[in-house]
């Protein structure tokens, strides 16, 4: 049986329809060198899912059963990926460009955790979180947004690499509990590549970045639980999440034991030869609304609220599970429970979290 979710309206905000590929080397947020479209058109983002599935035997996620407090995370696994390892290393979060001109990206296969976040014009950016492993190079690196700061607080005081930000957002970053590793603060780890036009060609060396962040917090429990698949769920080998000008699709590969990723209908590759392939994908439905910040044309940046609670769809092992998420405060991690109220366990390996507008 095949079921289709209806498109869900995004909280409307003024946006634009065509992406600018300016070749200047600036790296400020929402300025003339950022990925913007010409002013005048508006767009609203939607999200939809196109699954292959059978009817779910589980209860509706809107009526969860009694919740069980998730057990403590074992000290023998990495807290962000569930892979074996007892060493706790510093957390480095990197804001990654994701327009067509920036792909394929470099270094994402070694991220423990990848977030997909909406930005202006119905597009999306990537927040790659590294700890257990580091690539030699990562990028292209782009600009920060206000809601990045709320998202990152669950990691303590992580190192944060980004290309720049709106002049009104920079003071917020300065006050936030992050180690600021933008080019203005970190300098020499950054370089411009030659294969892509500016501003889609800013890269950095993660090891050199972290050398400038000796006090960055080490990875710790942020609420994820890993282990055998929970009871229930349904066969599901294909899911797609759509914004108004971007879509990301996930297709289960039984031979690889992971999900293959497609961006805007094209296979998600890697400039360094190894594409990112998640073991677990979370579609997390959240409140997304216009922020008070925007670009020079007056288009507002979306604010993605990652604190609160709501429903989620979790993909693992070729199955999908209706789930609930909860993050009581910015300093809390995000826990996930099944419709029956039990811990929603993830498959060990790279985790992707796609923020989608709450219906």
Coordinates of C-alpha atoms in Angstrom, one line a residue:
X1 CA 0.0 0.0 0.0
X2 CA 1.3 3.4 -0.9
X3 CA 0.4 6.5 1.1
X4 CA 1.2 10.1 0.4
X5 CA 1.3 13.0 2.9
X6 CA -0.4 16.1 1.7
X7 CA 1.8 19.2 1.4
X8 CA 2.0 21.1 4.6
X9 CA 2.2 24.9 4.6
X10 CA 5.3 26.4 6.0
X11 CA 4.9 29.5 8.2
X12 CA 4.9 32.2 5.4
X13 CA 7.8 34.5 5.1
X14 CA 8.9 36.8 2.2
X15 CA 11.3 34.9 0.1
X16 CA 12.7 34.8 -3.4
X17 CA 12.6 32.4 -6.3
X18 CA 16.0 32.2 -8.1
X19 CA 19.4 31.7 -6.6
X20 CA 22.1 34.2 -7.1
X21 CA 25.5 32.8 -8.0
X22 CA 27.6 35.9 -7.5
X23 CA 31.3 35.4 -8.0
X24 CA 32.6 37.8 -5.4
X25 CA 34.6 36.4 -2.5
X26 CA 32.6 37.9 0.3
X27 CA 31.3 35.6 3.1
X28 CA 28.8 37.7 5.1
X29 CA 25.4 36.4 5.9
X30 CA 22.5 37.5 3.7
X31 CA 24.6 40.1 2.0
X32 CA 25.3 40.6 -1.7
X33 CA 27.5 37.5 -1.9
X34 CA 25.2 35.0 -0.2
X35 CA 22.9 32.6 -2.0
X36 CA 19.9 34.7 -2.7
X37 CA 17.4 35.2 -5.5
X38 CA 16.3 38.4 -7.2
X39 CA 13.7 40.3 -5.2
X40 CA 10.1 40.5 -6.1
X41 CA 8.8 36.9 -5.9
X42 CA 7.6 35.3 -2.8
X43 CA 7.6 31.6 -1.9
X44 CA 6.2 29.4 0.8
X45 CA 7.9 26.2 1.7
X46 CA 6.1 22.9 2.0
X47 CA 7.0 19.5 3.1
X48 CA 5.8 16.2 1.7
X49 CA 6.7 12.6 2.0
X50 CA 6.4 9.9 -0.7
X51 CA 6.8 6.6 1.1
X52 CA 6.5 3.0 0.1
X53 CA 4.8 1.5 3.0
X54 CA 2.3 -0.9 4.6
X55 CA -0.3 0.2 7.2
X56 CA 1.3 0.9 10.6
X57 CA 0.5 -1.5 13.4
X58 CA 1.5 1.1 15.9
X59 CA -0.6 3.6 17.7
X60 CA -1.1 7.1 16.4
X61 CA 1.8 9.4 17.5
X62 CA -0.8 12.0 18.6
X63 CA -1.9 9.5 21.3
X64 CA 1.3 8.2 22.8
X65 CA 1.3 5.5 25.5
X66 CA 3.0 5.8 28.9
X67 CA 6.5 7.1 28.4
X68 CA 9.6 5.3 29.7
X69 CA 12.6 7.3 30.7
X70 CA 15.4 6.4 28.3
X71 CA 18.2 4.4 29.9
X72 CA 21.6 6.0 30.3
X73 CA 23.8 6.0 27.2
X74 CA 26.5 3.3 27.5
X75 CA 30.0 4.7 28.0
X76 CA 31.3 2.2 25.3
X77 CA 29.7 4.0 22.4
X78 CA 30.0 7.4 20.8
X79 CA 27.1 9.6 21.9
X80 CA 26.4 11.2 18.6
X81 CA 26.6 8.1 16.3
X82 CA 26.3 5.1 18.6
X83 CA 29.4 3.6 17.0
X84 CA 32.0 1.9 19.3
X85 CA 34.4 4.2 21.1
X86 CA 35.0 5.4 24.6
X87 CA 37.1 8.5 23.8
X88 CA 35.2 11.7 24.0
X89 CA 36.5 14.3 21.6
X90 CA 35.6 18.0 21.1
X91 CA 32.5 18.9 19.0
X92 CA 33.0 20.9 15.9
X93 CA 29.9 22.2 14.1
X94 CA 30.3 23.5 10.6
X95 CA 27.7 25.4 8.5
X96 CA 27.8 24.0 5.0
X97 CA 26.6 25.5 1.7
X98 CA 23.9 23.4 -0.1
X99 CA 22.8 25.2 -3.3
X100 CA 23.5 23.4 -6.5
X101 CA 26.6 25.4 -7.2
X102 CA 28.1 24.2 -3.9
X103 CA 27.6 20.5 -4.5
X104 CA 29.3 18.1 -4.2
X105 CA 30.5 19.0 -0.8
X106 CA 33.6 17.8 0.9
X107 CA 34.1 15.9 4.2
X108 CA 30.5 15.2 5.2
X109 CA 30.9 11.4 5.3
X110 CA 32.9 11.7 8.5
X111 CA 30.3 13.8 10.4
X112 CA 28.6 12.0 13.3
X113 CA 25.4 14.1 12.8
X114 CA 24.0 16.2 10.0
X115 CA 21.1 18.6 10.3
X116 CA 19.2 20.0 7.3
X117 CA 17.9 23.5 8.1
X118 CA 15.6 25.8 6.1
X119 CA 16.9 29.2 5.0
X120 CA 15.6 32.0 2.8
X121 CA 13.9 31.4 -0.6
X122 CA 12.7 27.9 0.4
X123 CA 16.3 26.6 0.3
X124 CA 18.2 24.6 2.9
X125 CA 21.7 24.5 4.4
X126 CA 23.6 21.8 6.2
X127 CA 24.9 21.8 9.8
X128 CA 27.6 19.1 10.0
X129 CA 28.6 18.0 13.5
X130 CA 31.9 16.3 13.9
X131 CA 33.5 14.7 16.9
X132 CA 34.6 11.0 16.7
X133 CA 36.2 11.6 13.3
X134 CA 37.5 14.5 11.3
X135 CA 38.0 14.9 7.6
X136 CA 41.1 16.6 6.3
X137 CA 39.0 19.3 4.6
X138 CA 35.4 20.4 4.9
X139 CA 33.2 22.7 2.9
X140 CA 32.1 24.8 1.2
X141 CA 31.4 26.8 4.4
X142 CA 28.7 29.4 4.5
X143 CA 27.0 31.8 6.9
X144 CA 25.3 31.3 10.3
X145 CA 21.7 32.0 11.2
X146 CA 20.1 33.0 14.6
X147 CA 18.4 29.6 15.1
X148 CA 21.8 27.8 14.8
X149 CA 22.6 29.1 18.3
X150 CA 19.6 27.5 19.9
X151 CA 20.4 24.2 18.1
X152 CA 24.0 24.2 19.2
X153 CA 23.4 24.8 22.9
X154 CA 22.7 21.1 23.5
X155 CA 26.4 20.4 22.8
X156 CA 27.6 22.6 25.6
X157 CA 30.3 25.0 24.2
X158 CA 31.0 23.5 20.8
X159 CA 33.4 24.9 18.2
X160 CA 31.4 26.6 15.5
X161 CA 32.8 27.2 12.0
X162 CA 30.9 29.5 9.6
X163 CA 31.8 32.0 6.9
X164 CA 30.1 35.1 8.4
X165 CA 26.7 36.4 9.5
X166 CA 24.2 39.2 9.3
X167 CA 25.7 42.2 11.1
X168 CA 22.8 42.1 13.6
X169 CA 23.4 38.3 14.2
X170 CA 27.1 38.7 15.0
X171 CA 26.5 40.2 18.4
X172 CA 24.3 37.2 19.3
X173 CA 27.0 34.8 18.2
X174 CA 29.5 36.7 20.4
X175 CA 27.3 36.2 23.4
X176 CA 26.4 32.6 22.7
X177 CA 28.2 29.6 24.4
X178 CA 30.2 28.6 21.3
X179 CA 33.8 28.9 20.4
X180 CA 33.7 31.2 17.4
X181 CA 35.8 29.8 14.5
X182 CA 34.7 32.1 11.7
X183 CA 37.4 33.3 9.4
X184 CA 37.4 36.6 11.4
X185 CA 38.5 34.6 14.5
X186 CA 40.3 31.6 13.2
X187 CA 42.0 32.8 10.0
X188 CA 44.6 30.5 8.5
X189 CA 42.6 27.2 8.6
X190 CA 40.4 28.6 5.8
X191 CA 41.2 28.7 2.1
X192 CA 39.5 29.3 -1.2
X193 CA 39.2 26.4 -3.6
X194 CA 39.5 26.7 -7.3
X195 CA 36.8 24.2 -8.5
X196 CA 33.8 26.3 -7.7
X197 CA 33.0 30.1 -8.0
X198 CA 32.9 32.3 -4.9
X199 CA 31.2 32.4 -2.6
X200 CA 30.7 28.6 -2.9
X201 CA 34.4 27.8 -2.5
X202 CA 35.4 28.5 1.1
X203 CA 36.9 25.5 2.8
X204 CA 38.7 24.8 6.1
X205 CA 40.9 22.2 7.7
X206 CA 39.0 20.8 10.8
X207 CA 42.0 19.7 12.8
X208 CA 43.5 23.2 12.5
X209 CA 40.2 24.7 13.5
X210 CA 40.0 22.6 16.6
X211 CA 43.6 23.5 17.5
X212 CA 42.2 27.1 18.0
X213 CA 39.4 25.8 20.3
X214 CA 41.1 24.1 23.2
X215 CA 38.1 24.7 25.5
X216 CA 35.5 23.3 23.1
X217 CA 33.1 20.9 24.8
X218 CA 33.6 17.2 24.2
X219 CA 30.8 15.0 22.9
X220 CA 28.3 14.0 25.5
X221 CA 24.8 12.5 25.7
X222 CA 22.3 14.7 23.7
X223 CA 19.4 12.3 24.1
X224 CA 19.9 9.9 21.3
X225 CA 19.6 6.2 22.0
X226 CA 21.0 3.4 19.8
X227 CA 20.4 -0.3 19.6
X228 CA 18.1 -2.9 18.1
X229 CA 15.1 -1.6 16.2
X230 CA 12.0 -1.2 18.4
X231 CA 8.8 -3.1 17.8
X232 CA 6.3 -1.9 15.2
X233 CA 7.1 0.4 12.4
X234 CA 6.4 -0.4 8.8
X235 CA 8.3 -1.3 5.6
X236 CA 9.4 2.0 4.1
X237 CA 12.2 2.3 1.5
X238 CA 11.7 5.8 0.2
X239 CA 10.9 9.2 1.8
X240 CA 11.2 12.8 0.5
X241 CA 11.0 16.0 2.4
X242 CA 10.3 19.2 0.4
X243 CA 10.7 22.9 0.9
X244 CA 9.4 25.3 -1.7
X245 CA 12.8 25.4 -3.6
X246 CA 14.6 22.3 -2.3
X247 CA 13.9 18.6 -1.7
X248 CA 15.9 15.9 0.0
X249 CA 15.1 12.2 -0.6
X250 CA 16.2 9.0 1.2
X251 CA 16.2 5.6 -0.4
X252 CA 17.0 2.4 1.6
X253 CA 19.9 0.3 0.3
X254 CA 19.7 -3.2 1.8
X255 CA 23.1 -4.1 0.5
X256 CA 24.8 -1.1 2.1
X257 CA 22.6 -1.1 5.2
X258 CA 22.2 2.6 4.9
X259 CA 20.1 5.3 3.3
X260 CA 21.2 6.8 0.0
X261 CA 20.5 10.5 -0.3
X262 CA 19.3 12.6 -3.2
X263 CA 19.3 16.4 -3.3
X264 CA 16.8 18.0 -5.7
X265 CA 16.5 14.7 -7.4
X266 CA 20.2 14.1 -8.0
X267 CA 22.3 11.6 -6.1
X268 CA 24.2 13.3 -3.2
X269 CA 27.9 12.9 -4.1
X270 CA 31.1 14.0 -2.5
X271 CA 34.1 16.0 -3.9
X272 CA 36.4 13.8 -1.8
X273 CA 34.9 10.6 -3.2
X274 CA 32.9 9.3 -0.2
X275 CA 29.3 10.5 0.0
X276 CA 27.5 10.8 3.3
X277 CA 25.1 7.8 3.8
X278 CA 23.0 7.9 7.1
X279 CA 22.1 4.8 9.1
X280 CA 19.2 6.7 10.7
X281 CA 17.1 9.6 9.3
X282 CA 14.8 11.7 11.5
X283 CA 12.2 14.0 10.0
X284 CA 11.6 16.3 12.9
X285 CA 8.4 18.5 12.7
X286 CA 9.0 21.8 14.3
X287 CA 7.8 25.4 14.4
X288 CA 9.4 27.5 11.7
X289 CA 8.6 31.2 11.5
X290 CA 10.0 34.4 10.2
X291 CA 12.8 35.8 12.4
X292 CA 13.5 39.5 12.9
X293 CA 16.6 39.3 10.7
X294 CA 16.7 39.3 6.9
X295 CA 18.6 40.3 3.8
X296 CA 19.1 43.6 2.0
X297 CA 15.8 43.2 0.1
X298 CA 13.8 42.8 3.3
X299 CA 13.3 39.0 3.0
X300 CA 13.1 37.4 6.5
X301 CA 15.2 34.5 7.5
X302 CA 13.2 31.6 8.9
X303 CA 13.7 30.7 12.6
X304 CA 13.7 27.0 13.3
X305 CA 12.6 26.3 16.9
X306 CA 14.4 23.2 18.0
X307 CA 13.2 23.5 21.7
X308 CA 9.8 22.1 22.5
X309 CA 8.1 18.8 21.5
X310 CA 6.2 17.3 18.6
X311 CA 6.1 14.4 16.2
X312 CA 8.8 12.9 14.1
X313 CA 9.2 10.2 11.5
X314 CA 12.3 8.0 12.1
X315 CA 13.8 5.9 9.3
X316 CA 16.1 2.9 10.0
X317 CA 16.7 -0.5 8.5
X318 CA 14.2 0.0 5.7
X319 CA 11.4 0.8 8.0
X320 CA 9.7 4.0 9.4
X321 CA 8.5 4.7 12.8
X322 CA 6.1 7.3 14.1
X323 CA 7.7 9.0 17.0
X324 CA 7.6 11.9 19.4
X325 CA 10.5 14.3 20.1
X326 CA 11.1 16.3 23.3
X327 CA 13.7 19.0 24.1
X328 CA 12.6 20.9 27.3
X329 CA 15.2 23.6 27.1
X330 CA 18.0 24.9 24.9
X331 CA 20.6 23.2 27.2
X332 CA 18.7 19.9 27.0
X333 CA 19.3 17.2 24.5
X334 CA 16.5 15.9 22.3
X335 CA 14.9 12.6 23.2
X336 CA 12.8 10.5 20.9
X337 CA 10.1 8.0 21.9
X338 CA 7.9 5.6 20.0
X339 CA 4.1 5.9 19.8
X340 CA 4.0 3.4 22.7
X341 CA 6.2 5.7 24.8
X342 CA 9.3 3.6 24.7
X343 CA 12.8 5.0 23.7
X344 CA 13.1 5.3 19.9
X345 CA 16.4 3.6 19.2
X346 CA 18.5 4.7 16.3
X347 CA 20.7 2.4 14.2
X348 CA 24.4 3.0 14.9
X349 CA 26.1 5.2 12.4
X350 CA 25.6 8.6 10.9
X351 CA 22.4 10.3 11.9
X352 CA 20.6 12.9 9.7
X353 CA 17.9 15.2 11.2
X354 CA 15.7 17.1 8.7
X355 CA 13.7 20.0 10.2
X356 CA 10.3 20.1 8.5
X357 CA 7.4 22.5 9.2
X358 CA 4.9 21.3 11.8
X359 CA 1.5 20.6 10.3

